[in-house]
Coordinates of C-alpha atoms (C1' of nucleotides) in Angstrom, one line a residue:
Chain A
X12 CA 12.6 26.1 -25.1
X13 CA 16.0 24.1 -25.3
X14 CA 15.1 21.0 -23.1
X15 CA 19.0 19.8 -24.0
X16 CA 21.0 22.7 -24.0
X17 CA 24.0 21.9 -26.7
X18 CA 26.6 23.8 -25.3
X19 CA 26.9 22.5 -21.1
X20 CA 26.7 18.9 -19.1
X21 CA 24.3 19.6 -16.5
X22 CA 25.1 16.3 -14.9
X23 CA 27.3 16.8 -11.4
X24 CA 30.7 15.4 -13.3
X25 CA 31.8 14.6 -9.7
X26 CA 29.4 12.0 -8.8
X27 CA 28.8 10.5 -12.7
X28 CA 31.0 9.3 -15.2
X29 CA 30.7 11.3 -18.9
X30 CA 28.0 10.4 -20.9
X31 CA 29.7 7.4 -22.7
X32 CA 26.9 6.2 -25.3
X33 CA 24.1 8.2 -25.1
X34 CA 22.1 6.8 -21.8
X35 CA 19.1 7.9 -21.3
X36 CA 19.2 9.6 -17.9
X37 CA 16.7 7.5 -16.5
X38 CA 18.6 4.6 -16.5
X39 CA 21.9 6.8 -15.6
X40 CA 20.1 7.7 -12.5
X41 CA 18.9 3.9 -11.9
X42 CA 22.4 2.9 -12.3
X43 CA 23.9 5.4 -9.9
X44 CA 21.2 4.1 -7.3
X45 CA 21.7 0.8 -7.8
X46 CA 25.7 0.8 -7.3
X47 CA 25.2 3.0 -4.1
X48 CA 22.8 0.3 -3.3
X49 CA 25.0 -2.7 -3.8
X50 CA 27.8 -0.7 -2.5
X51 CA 26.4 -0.7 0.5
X52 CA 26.5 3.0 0.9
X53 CA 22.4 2.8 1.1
X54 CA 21.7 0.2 3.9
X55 CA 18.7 -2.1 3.5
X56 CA 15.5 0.2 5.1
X57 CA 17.6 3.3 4.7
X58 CA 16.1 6.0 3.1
X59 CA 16.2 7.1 -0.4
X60 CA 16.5 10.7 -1.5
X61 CA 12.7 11.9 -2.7
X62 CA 11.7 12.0 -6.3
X63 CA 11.6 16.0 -6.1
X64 CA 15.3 15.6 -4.4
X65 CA 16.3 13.4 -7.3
X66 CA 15.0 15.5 -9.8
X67 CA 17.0 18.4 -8.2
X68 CA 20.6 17.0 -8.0
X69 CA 20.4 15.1 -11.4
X70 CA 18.7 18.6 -12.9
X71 CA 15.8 16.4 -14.8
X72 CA 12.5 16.5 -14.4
X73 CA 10.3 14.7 -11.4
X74 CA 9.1 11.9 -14.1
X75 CA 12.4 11.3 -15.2
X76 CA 13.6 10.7 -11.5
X77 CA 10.4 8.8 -10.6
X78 CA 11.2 6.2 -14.3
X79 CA 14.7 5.5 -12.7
X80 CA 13.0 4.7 -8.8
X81 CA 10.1 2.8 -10.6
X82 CA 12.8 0.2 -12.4
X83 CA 14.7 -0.5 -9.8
X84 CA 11.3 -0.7 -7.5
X85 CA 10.0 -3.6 -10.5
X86 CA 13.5 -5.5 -9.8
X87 CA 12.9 -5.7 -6.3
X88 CA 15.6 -3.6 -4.9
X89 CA 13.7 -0.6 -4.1
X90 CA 10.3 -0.3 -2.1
X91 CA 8.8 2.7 -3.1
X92 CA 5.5 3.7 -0.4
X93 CA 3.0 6.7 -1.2
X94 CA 3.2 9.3 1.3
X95 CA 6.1 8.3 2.9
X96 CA 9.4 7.9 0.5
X97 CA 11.3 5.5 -1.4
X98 CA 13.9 2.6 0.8
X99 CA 16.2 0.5 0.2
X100 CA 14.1 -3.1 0.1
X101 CA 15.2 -4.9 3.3
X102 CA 15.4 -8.5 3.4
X103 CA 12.0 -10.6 3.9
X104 CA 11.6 -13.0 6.6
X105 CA 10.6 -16.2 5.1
X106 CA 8.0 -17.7 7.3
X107 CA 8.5 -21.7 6.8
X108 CA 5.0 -23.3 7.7
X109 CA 5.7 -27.0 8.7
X110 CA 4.5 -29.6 11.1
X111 CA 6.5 -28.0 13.8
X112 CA 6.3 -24.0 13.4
X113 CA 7.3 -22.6 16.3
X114 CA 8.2 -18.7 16.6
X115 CA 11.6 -18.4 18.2
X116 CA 12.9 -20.8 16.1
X117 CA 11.5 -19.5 12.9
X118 CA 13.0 -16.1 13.7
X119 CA 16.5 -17.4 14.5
X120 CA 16.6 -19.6 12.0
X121 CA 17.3 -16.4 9.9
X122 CA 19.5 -15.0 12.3
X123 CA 17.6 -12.3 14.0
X124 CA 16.9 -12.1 17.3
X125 CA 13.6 -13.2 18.7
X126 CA 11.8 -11.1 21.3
X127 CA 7.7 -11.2 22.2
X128 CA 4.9 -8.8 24.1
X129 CA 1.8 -10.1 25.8
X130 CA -0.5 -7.7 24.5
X131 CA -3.6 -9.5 26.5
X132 CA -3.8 -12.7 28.6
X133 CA -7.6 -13.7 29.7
X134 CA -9.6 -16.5 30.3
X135 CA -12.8 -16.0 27.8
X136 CA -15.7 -17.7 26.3
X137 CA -15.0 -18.8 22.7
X138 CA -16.9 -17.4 20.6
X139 CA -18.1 -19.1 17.5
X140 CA -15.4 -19.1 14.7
X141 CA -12.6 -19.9 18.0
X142 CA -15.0 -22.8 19.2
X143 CA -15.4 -23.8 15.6
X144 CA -11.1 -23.8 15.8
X145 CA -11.0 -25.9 18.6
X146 CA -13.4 -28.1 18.3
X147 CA -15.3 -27.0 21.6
X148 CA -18.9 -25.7 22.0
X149 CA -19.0 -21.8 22.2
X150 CA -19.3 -20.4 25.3
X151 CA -16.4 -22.7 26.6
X152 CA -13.5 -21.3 28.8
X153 CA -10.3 -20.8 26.5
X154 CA -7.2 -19.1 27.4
X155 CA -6.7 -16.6 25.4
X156 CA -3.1 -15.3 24.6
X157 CA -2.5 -12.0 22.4
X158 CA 1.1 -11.7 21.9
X159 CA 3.4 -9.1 19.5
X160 CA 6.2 -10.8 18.2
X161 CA 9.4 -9.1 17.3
X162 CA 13.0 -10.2 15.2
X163 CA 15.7 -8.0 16.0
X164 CA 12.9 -5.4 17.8
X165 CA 11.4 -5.0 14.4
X166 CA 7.1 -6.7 15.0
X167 CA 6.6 -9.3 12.7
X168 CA 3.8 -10.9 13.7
X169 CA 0.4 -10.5 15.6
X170 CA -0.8 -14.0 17.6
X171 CA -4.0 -14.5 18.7
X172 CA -3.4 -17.9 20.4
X173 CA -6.6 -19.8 22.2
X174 CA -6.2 -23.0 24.4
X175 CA -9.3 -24.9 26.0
X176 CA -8.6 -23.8 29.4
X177 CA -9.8 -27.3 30.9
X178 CA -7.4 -29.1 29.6
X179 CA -4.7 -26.9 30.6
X180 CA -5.0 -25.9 34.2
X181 CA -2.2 -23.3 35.5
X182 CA -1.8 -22.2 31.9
X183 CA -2.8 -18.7 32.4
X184 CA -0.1 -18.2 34.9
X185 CA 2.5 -20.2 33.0
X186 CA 1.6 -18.5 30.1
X187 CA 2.1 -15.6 32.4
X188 CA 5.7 -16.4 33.6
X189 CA 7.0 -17.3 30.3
X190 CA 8.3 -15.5 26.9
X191 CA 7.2 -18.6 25.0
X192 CA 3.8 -21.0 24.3
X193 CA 5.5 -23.7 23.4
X194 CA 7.6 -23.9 26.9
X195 CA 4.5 -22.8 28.9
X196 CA 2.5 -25.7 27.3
X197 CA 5.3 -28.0 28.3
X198 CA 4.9 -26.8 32.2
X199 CA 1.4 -27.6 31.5
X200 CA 2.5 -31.8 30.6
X201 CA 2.1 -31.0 26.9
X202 CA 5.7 -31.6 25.4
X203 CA 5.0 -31.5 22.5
X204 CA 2.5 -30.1 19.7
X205 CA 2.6 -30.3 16.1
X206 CA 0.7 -27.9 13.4
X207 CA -2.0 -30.1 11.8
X208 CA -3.3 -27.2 9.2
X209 CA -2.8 -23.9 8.4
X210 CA -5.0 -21.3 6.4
X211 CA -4.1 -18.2 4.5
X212 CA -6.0 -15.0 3.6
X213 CA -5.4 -11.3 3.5
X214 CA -6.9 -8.3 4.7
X215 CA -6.3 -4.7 5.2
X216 CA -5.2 -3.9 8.9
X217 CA -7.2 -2.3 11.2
X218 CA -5.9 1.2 13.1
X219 CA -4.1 -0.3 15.7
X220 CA -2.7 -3.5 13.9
X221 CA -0.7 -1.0 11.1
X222 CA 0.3 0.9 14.1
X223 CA 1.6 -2.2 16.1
X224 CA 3.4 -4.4 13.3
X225 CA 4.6 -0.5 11.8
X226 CA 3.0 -0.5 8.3
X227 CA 1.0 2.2 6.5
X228 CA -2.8 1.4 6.5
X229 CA -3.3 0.5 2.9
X230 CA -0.3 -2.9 3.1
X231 CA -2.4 -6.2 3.4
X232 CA -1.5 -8.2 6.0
X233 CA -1.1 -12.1 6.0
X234 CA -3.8 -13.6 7.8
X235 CA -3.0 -17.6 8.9
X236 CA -5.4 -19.7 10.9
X237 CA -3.8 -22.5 12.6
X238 CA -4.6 -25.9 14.6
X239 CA -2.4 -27.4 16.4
X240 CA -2.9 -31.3 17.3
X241 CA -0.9 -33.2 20.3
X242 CA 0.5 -37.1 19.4
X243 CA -3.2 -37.8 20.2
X244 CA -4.4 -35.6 17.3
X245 CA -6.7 -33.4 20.0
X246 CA -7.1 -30.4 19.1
X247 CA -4.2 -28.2 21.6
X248 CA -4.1 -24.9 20.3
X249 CA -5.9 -22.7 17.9
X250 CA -4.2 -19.7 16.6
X251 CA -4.5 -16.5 14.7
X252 CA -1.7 -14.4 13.3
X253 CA -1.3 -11.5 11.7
X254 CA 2.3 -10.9 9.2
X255 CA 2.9 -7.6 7.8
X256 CA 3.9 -7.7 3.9
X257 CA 5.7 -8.0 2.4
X258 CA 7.9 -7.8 5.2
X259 CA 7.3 -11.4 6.1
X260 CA 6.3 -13.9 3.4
X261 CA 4.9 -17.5 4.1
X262 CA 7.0 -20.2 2.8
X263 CA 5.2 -23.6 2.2
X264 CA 7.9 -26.7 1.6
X265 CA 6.9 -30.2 1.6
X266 CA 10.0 -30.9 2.0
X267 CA 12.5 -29.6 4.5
X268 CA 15.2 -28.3 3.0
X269 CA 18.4 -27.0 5.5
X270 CA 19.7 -23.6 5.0
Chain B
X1 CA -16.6 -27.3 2.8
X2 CA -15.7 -26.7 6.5
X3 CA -12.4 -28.0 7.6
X4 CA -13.7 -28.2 11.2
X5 CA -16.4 -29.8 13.3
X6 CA -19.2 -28.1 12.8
X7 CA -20.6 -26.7 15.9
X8 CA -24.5 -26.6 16.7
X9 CA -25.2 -23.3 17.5
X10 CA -28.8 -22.9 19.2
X11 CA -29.0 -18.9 18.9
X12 CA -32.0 -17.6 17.2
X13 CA -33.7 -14.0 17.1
X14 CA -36.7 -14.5 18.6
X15 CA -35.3 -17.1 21.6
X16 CA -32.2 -15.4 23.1
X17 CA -32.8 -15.4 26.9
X18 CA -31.1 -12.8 28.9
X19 CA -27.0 -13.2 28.2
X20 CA -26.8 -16.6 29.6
X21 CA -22.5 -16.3 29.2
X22 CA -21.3 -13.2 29.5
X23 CA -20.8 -12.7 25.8
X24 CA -21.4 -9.5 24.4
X25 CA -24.3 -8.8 22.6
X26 CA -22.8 -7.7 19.3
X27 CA -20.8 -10.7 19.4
X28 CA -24.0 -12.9 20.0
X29 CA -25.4 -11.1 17.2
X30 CA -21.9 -12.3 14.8
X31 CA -22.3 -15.6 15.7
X32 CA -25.9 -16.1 15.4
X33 CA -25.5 -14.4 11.8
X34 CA -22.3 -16.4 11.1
X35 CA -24.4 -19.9 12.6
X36 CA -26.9 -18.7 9.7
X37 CA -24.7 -18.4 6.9
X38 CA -22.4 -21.3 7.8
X39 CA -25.6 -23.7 8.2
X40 CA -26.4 -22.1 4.4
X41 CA -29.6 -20.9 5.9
X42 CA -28.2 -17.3 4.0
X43 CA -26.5 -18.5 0.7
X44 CA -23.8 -16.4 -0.4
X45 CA -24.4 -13.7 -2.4
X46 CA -28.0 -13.4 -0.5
X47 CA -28.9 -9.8 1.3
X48 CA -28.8 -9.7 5.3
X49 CA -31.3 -7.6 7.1
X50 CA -30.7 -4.2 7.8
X51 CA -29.0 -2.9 10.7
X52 CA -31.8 -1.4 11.8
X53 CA -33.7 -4.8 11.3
X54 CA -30.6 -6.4 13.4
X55 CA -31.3 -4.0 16.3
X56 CA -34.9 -4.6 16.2
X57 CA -34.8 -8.1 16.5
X58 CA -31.6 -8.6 19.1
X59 CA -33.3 -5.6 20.8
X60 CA -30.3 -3.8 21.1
X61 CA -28.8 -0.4 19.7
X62 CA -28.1 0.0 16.0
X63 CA -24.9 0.7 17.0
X64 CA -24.1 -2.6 18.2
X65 CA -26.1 -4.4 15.3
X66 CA -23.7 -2.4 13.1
X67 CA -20.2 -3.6 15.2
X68 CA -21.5 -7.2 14.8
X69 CA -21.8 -6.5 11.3
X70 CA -18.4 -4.3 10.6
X71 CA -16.4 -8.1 12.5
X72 CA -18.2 -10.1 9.9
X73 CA -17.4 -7.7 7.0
X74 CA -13.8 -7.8 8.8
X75 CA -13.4 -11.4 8.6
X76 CA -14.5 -11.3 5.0
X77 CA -17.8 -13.3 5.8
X78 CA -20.2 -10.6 4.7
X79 CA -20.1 -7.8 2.6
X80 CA -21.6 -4.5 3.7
X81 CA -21.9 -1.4 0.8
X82 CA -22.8 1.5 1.8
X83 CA -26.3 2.4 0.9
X84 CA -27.6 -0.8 -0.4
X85 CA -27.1 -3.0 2.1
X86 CA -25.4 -6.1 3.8
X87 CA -24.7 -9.1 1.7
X88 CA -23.2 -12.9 2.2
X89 CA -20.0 -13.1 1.0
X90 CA -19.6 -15.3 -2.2
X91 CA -18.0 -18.5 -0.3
X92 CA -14.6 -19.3 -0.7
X93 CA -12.7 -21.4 -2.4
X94 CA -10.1 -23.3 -0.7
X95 CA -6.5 -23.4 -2.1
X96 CA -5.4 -26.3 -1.0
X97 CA -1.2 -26.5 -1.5
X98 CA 0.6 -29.6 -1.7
X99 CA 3.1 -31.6 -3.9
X100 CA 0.7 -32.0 -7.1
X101 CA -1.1 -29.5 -7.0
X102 CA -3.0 -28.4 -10.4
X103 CA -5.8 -25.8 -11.0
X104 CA -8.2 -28.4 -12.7
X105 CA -8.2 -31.1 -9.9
X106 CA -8.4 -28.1 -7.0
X107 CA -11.7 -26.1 -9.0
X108 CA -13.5 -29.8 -9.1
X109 CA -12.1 -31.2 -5.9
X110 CA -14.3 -27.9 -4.6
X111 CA -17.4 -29.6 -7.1
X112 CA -16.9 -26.4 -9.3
X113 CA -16.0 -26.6 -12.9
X114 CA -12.9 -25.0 -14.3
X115 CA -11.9 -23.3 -17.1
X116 CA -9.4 -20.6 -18.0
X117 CA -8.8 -18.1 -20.4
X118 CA -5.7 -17.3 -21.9
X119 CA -4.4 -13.6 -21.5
X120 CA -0.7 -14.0 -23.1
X121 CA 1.2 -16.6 -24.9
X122 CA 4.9 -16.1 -25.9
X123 CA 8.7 -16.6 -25.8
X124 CA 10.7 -14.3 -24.1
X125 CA 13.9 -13.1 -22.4
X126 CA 13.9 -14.1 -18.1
X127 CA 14.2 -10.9 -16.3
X128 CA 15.7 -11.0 -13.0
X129 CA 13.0 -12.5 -11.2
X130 CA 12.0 -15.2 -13.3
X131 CA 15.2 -16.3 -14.1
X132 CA 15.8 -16.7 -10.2
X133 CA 12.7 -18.4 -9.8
X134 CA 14.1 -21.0 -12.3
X135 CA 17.8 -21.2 -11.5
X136 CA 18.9 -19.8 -15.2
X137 CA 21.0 -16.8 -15.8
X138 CA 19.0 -13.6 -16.9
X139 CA 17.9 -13.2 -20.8
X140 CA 17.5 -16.6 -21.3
X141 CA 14.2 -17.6 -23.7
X142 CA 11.2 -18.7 -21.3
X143 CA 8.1 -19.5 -22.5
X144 CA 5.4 -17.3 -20.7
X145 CA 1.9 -18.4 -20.0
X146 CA -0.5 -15.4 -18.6
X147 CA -4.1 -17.0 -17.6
X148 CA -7.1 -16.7 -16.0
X149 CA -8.2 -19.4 -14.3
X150 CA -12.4 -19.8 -13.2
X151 CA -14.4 -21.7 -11.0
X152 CA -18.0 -21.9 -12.5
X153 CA -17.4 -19.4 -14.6
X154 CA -16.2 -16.7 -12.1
X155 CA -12.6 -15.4 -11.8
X156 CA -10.4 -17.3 -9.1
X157 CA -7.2 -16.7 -10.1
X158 CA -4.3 -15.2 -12.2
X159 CA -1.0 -17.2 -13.2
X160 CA 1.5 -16.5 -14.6
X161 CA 4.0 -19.5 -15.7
X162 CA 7.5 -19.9 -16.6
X163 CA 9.1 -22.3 -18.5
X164 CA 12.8 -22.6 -19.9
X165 CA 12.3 -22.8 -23.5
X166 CA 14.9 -24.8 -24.2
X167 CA 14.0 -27.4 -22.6
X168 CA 10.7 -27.8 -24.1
X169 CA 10.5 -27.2 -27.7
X170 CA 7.1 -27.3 -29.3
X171 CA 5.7 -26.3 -26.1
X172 CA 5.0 -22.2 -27.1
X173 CA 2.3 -24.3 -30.0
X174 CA 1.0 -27.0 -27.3
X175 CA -0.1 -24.4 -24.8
X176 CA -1.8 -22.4 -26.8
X177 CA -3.7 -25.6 -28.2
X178 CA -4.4 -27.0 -25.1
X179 CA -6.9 -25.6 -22.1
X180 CA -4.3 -27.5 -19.4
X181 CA -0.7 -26.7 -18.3
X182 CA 0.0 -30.1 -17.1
X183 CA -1.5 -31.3 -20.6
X184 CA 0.4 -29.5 -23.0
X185 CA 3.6 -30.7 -20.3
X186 CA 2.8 -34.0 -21.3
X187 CA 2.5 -33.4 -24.8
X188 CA 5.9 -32.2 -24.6
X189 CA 8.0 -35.3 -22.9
X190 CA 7.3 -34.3 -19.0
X191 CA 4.7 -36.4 -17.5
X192 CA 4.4 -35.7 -14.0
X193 CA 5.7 -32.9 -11.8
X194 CA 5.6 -31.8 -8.5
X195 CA 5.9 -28.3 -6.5
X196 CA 9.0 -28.0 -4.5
X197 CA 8.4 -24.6 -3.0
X198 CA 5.0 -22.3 -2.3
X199 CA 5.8 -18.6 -1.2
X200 CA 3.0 -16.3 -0.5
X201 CA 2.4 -12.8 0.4
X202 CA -0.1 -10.3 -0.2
X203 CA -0.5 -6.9 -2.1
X204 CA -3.2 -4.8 -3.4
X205 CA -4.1 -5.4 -7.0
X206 CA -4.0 -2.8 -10.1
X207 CA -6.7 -1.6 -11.8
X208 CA -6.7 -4.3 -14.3
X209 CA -5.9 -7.4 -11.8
X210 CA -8.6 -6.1 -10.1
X211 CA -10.7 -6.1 -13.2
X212 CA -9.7 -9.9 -14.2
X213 CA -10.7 -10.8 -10.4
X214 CA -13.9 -9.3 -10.1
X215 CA -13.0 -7.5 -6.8
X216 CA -12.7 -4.2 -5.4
X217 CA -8.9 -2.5 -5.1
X218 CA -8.7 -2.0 -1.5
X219 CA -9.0 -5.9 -1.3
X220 CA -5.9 -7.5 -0.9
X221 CA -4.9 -10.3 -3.7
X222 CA -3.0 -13.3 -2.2
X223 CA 0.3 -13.4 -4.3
X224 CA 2.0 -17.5 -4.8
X225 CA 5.4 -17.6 -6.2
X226 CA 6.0 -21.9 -6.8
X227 CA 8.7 -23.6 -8.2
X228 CA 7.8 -27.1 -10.1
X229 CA 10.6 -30.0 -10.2
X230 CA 10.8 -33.3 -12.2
X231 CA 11.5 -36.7 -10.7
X232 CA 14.9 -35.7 -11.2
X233 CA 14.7 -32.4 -9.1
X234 CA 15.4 -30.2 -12.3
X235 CA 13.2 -27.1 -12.1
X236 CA 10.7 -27.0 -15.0
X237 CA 8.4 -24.4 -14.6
X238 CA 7.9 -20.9 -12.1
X239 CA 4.6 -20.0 -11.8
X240 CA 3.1 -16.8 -9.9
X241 CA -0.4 -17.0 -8.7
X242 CA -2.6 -13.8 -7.9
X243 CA -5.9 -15.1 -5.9
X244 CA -8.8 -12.7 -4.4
X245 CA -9.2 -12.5 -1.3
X246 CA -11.3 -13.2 0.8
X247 CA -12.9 -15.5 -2.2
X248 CA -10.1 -17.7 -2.1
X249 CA -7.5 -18.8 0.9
X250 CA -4.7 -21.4 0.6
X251 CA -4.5 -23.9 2.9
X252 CA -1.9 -26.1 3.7
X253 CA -1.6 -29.9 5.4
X254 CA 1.3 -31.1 6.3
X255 CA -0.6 -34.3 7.1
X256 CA -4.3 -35.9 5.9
X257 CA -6.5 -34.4 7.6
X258 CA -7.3 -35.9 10.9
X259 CA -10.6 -37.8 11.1
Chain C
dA29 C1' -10.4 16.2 15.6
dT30 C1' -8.5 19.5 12.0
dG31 C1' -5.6 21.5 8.9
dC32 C1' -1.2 21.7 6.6
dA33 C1' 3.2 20.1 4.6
dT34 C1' 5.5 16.4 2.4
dT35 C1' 5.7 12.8 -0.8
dT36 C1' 4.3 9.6 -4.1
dG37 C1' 1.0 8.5 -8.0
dT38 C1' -1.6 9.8 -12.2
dT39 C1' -2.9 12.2 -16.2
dC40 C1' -3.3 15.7 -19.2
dG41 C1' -0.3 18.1 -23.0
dT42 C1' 4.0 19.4 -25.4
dA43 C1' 8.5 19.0 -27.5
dT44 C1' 12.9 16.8 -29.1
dG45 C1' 16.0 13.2 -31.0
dT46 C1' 16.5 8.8 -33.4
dA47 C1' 15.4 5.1 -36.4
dT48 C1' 12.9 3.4 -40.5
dG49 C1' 11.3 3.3 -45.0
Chain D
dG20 C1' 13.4 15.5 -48.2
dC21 C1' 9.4 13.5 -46.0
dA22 C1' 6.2 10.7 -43.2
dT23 C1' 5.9 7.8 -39.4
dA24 C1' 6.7 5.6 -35.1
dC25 C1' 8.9 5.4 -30.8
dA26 C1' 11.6 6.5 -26.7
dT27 C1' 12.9 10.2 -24.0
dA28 C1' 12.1 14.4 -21.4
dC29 C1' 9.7 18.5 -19.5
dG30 C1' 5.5 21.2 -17.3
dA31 C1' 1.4 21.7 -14.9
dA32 C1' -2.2 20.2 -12.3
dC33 C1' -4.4 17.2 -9.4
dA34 C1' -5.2 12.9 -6.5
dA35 C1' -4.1 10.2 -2.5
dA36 C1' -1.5 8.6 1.5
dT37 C1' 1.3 9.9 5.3
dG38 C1' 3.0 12.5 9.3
dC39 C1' 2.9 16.2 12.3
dA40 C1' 1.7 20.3 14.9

DNA sequence: ATGCATTTGTTCGTATGTATG
DNA sequence: GCATACATACGAACAAATGCA
């Protein structure tokens, strides 16, 4: 069989220019992509055609397609998920851990929007890794605070947030009445908090974590611990969250830069 | 070592009175396992009894011995596989990230010993990425560094690092006759450095990555992208870190730790 | 809960055009 | 002309993840 036939341009001459100098069609498809891409014709999360779509329109083969979505997915434009299709990469929130993280001010300090769910609010026992956290034997009362937190409506973030409830008394319901810790904790006579350390790991997501920060099963989440210290250095606040990737990323700076 | 206060945690088997704080049993049985391995009563890598054992002893269901096992395995403290039984997870290696960091002084400051192994050695032309990471225009000649880096002998980590060519001459021939980055830096005019800017995410690793780590591919790899600047602020090498998880986690201090 | 359709990911094998010596 | 190596491209089959009815 003739895989080039000699005689015709099977190549839509509408959308793509004539073949100048012999470019392989991979990166003529690439190319193509990549200037809809930058002209903003594909918006950032928007969908890509599928590699049997591809395939079809540029009349090539599915591995031919599938070279050109794999390039641009290596340089970072293109995020390419099994099962599900190939998007435009949209922008990463850059999660800036220093001595005064806070969440609304993360999120608009990149210009999104900042918006948060109680998912749970309790009063529990600490168990032993929280007790270990806060520096209180197990079995203690903490407040508890599980929170979904969302830029521009999109979750970024799970918080599993615990408080030794004695020192706090009325959090619950301020914690209740408010959108954010860090003004509930100043109802409470703590003004202010600062983060003293802050681990990193990652893990696979359980069921209902993909399904609440909206990520397939198989994307790692970030995993920080956190313990928060008042001008005292007591131990205020120990906290879990959860950051999908690589739609967030954590961004350690020594120092702080403005920008 | 623990970054925390170690709590004592009395539970044991054979003494647990009747739910003396509303905690739930299989989370009872997670602490008193977690008390166990944290206390290095189980050393890692040792075998846990069976569920069946579990239930036997906390007189409670297998199905609840299992659940306290399945949040230890969740939190990456134990290691359950299927058929052969539960197992202490190899402990973990703390990352910590601050202005000088260097592999060497981070594998001993954990009283392991370090070594590395070098996987690739060469000059050649900054793709997009890299030649963002270190502020020069694409194609320019970097000298590329791929290593594995151990702790006692076992894999910790995977870097890759950067370095503008031109502004280090000879250093292609030091590298590859030196076991140190920041020794073969020296050797080539730049005696101390410092990191600027730490970004992590998360991914899954390939086949080989996986391979090089020791680790299973449904286990996330922590993924650093740094910068390193001279006194001057000039950016001297990019460096991208791959580190297993849940073997290693980074932690960061804004502050010395609090006493 | 189960099966099915869609989509991406991987691995066989095969064939053609180009560059090199 | 010939041998070799390499990049490109096609075909088929199968594996794996996802979403939906």
């Amino acid at each position: 069989m003739d895989h080039f036939a000699p005689t015709i341009d099977p190549l839509e001459a509408s959308v793509l220019p004539d073949r100048p100098d012999g470019l392989a069609m991979w990166r003529r498809i690439a190319d193509a992509l990549r200037a809809e891409i930058t002209r903003g014709e594909l918006i950032p999360g928007g969908r890509l055609p599928t590699g049997a779509a591809l395939a079809a329109s540029f009349r090539v083969n599915r591995h031919t397609a599938r070279r050109a979505l794999d390039e641009l997915a290596r340089s970072g434009l293109v995020r390419i998920e099994r099962g599900r299709g190939s998007f435009v990469a949209d922008d990463v929130l850059d999660y800036a851990v220093g001595p005064r993280t806070r969440f609304s001010e993360w999120v608009r300090a990149q210009n999104r929007e900042p918006s948060g769910r109680v998912l749970e609010l309790a009063t529990i026992a600490a168990d032993a890794s929280v007790a270990a956290g806060l520096g209180v034997p197990t079995g203690v009362d903490v407040v508890m605070l599980k929170r979904l937190g969302l830029a521009d409506g999109r979750p970024v973030c799970i918080g599993w947030h615990y408080f030794p409830a004695a020192r706090f008394p009325g959090l619950l319901y301020a914690l209740g009445n408010s959108d954010s810790v860090s003004a509930a904790l100043t109802a409470c006579g703590l003004p202010d908090y600062r983060r003293a350390l802050t681990r990193v790991t990652a893990r696979l997501p359980d069921a209902e974590e993909a399904r609440l920060l909206a990520i397939g099963g198989q994307r790692p989440v970030l995993v920080t611990e956190n313990v928060n210290v008042d001008s005292d250095g007591a131990i205020v606040e120990f906290g879990i969250g959860l950051y999908p990737t690589p739609r967030v990323q954590i961004v350690f700076e020594p120092v702080a830069p403005t920008g």
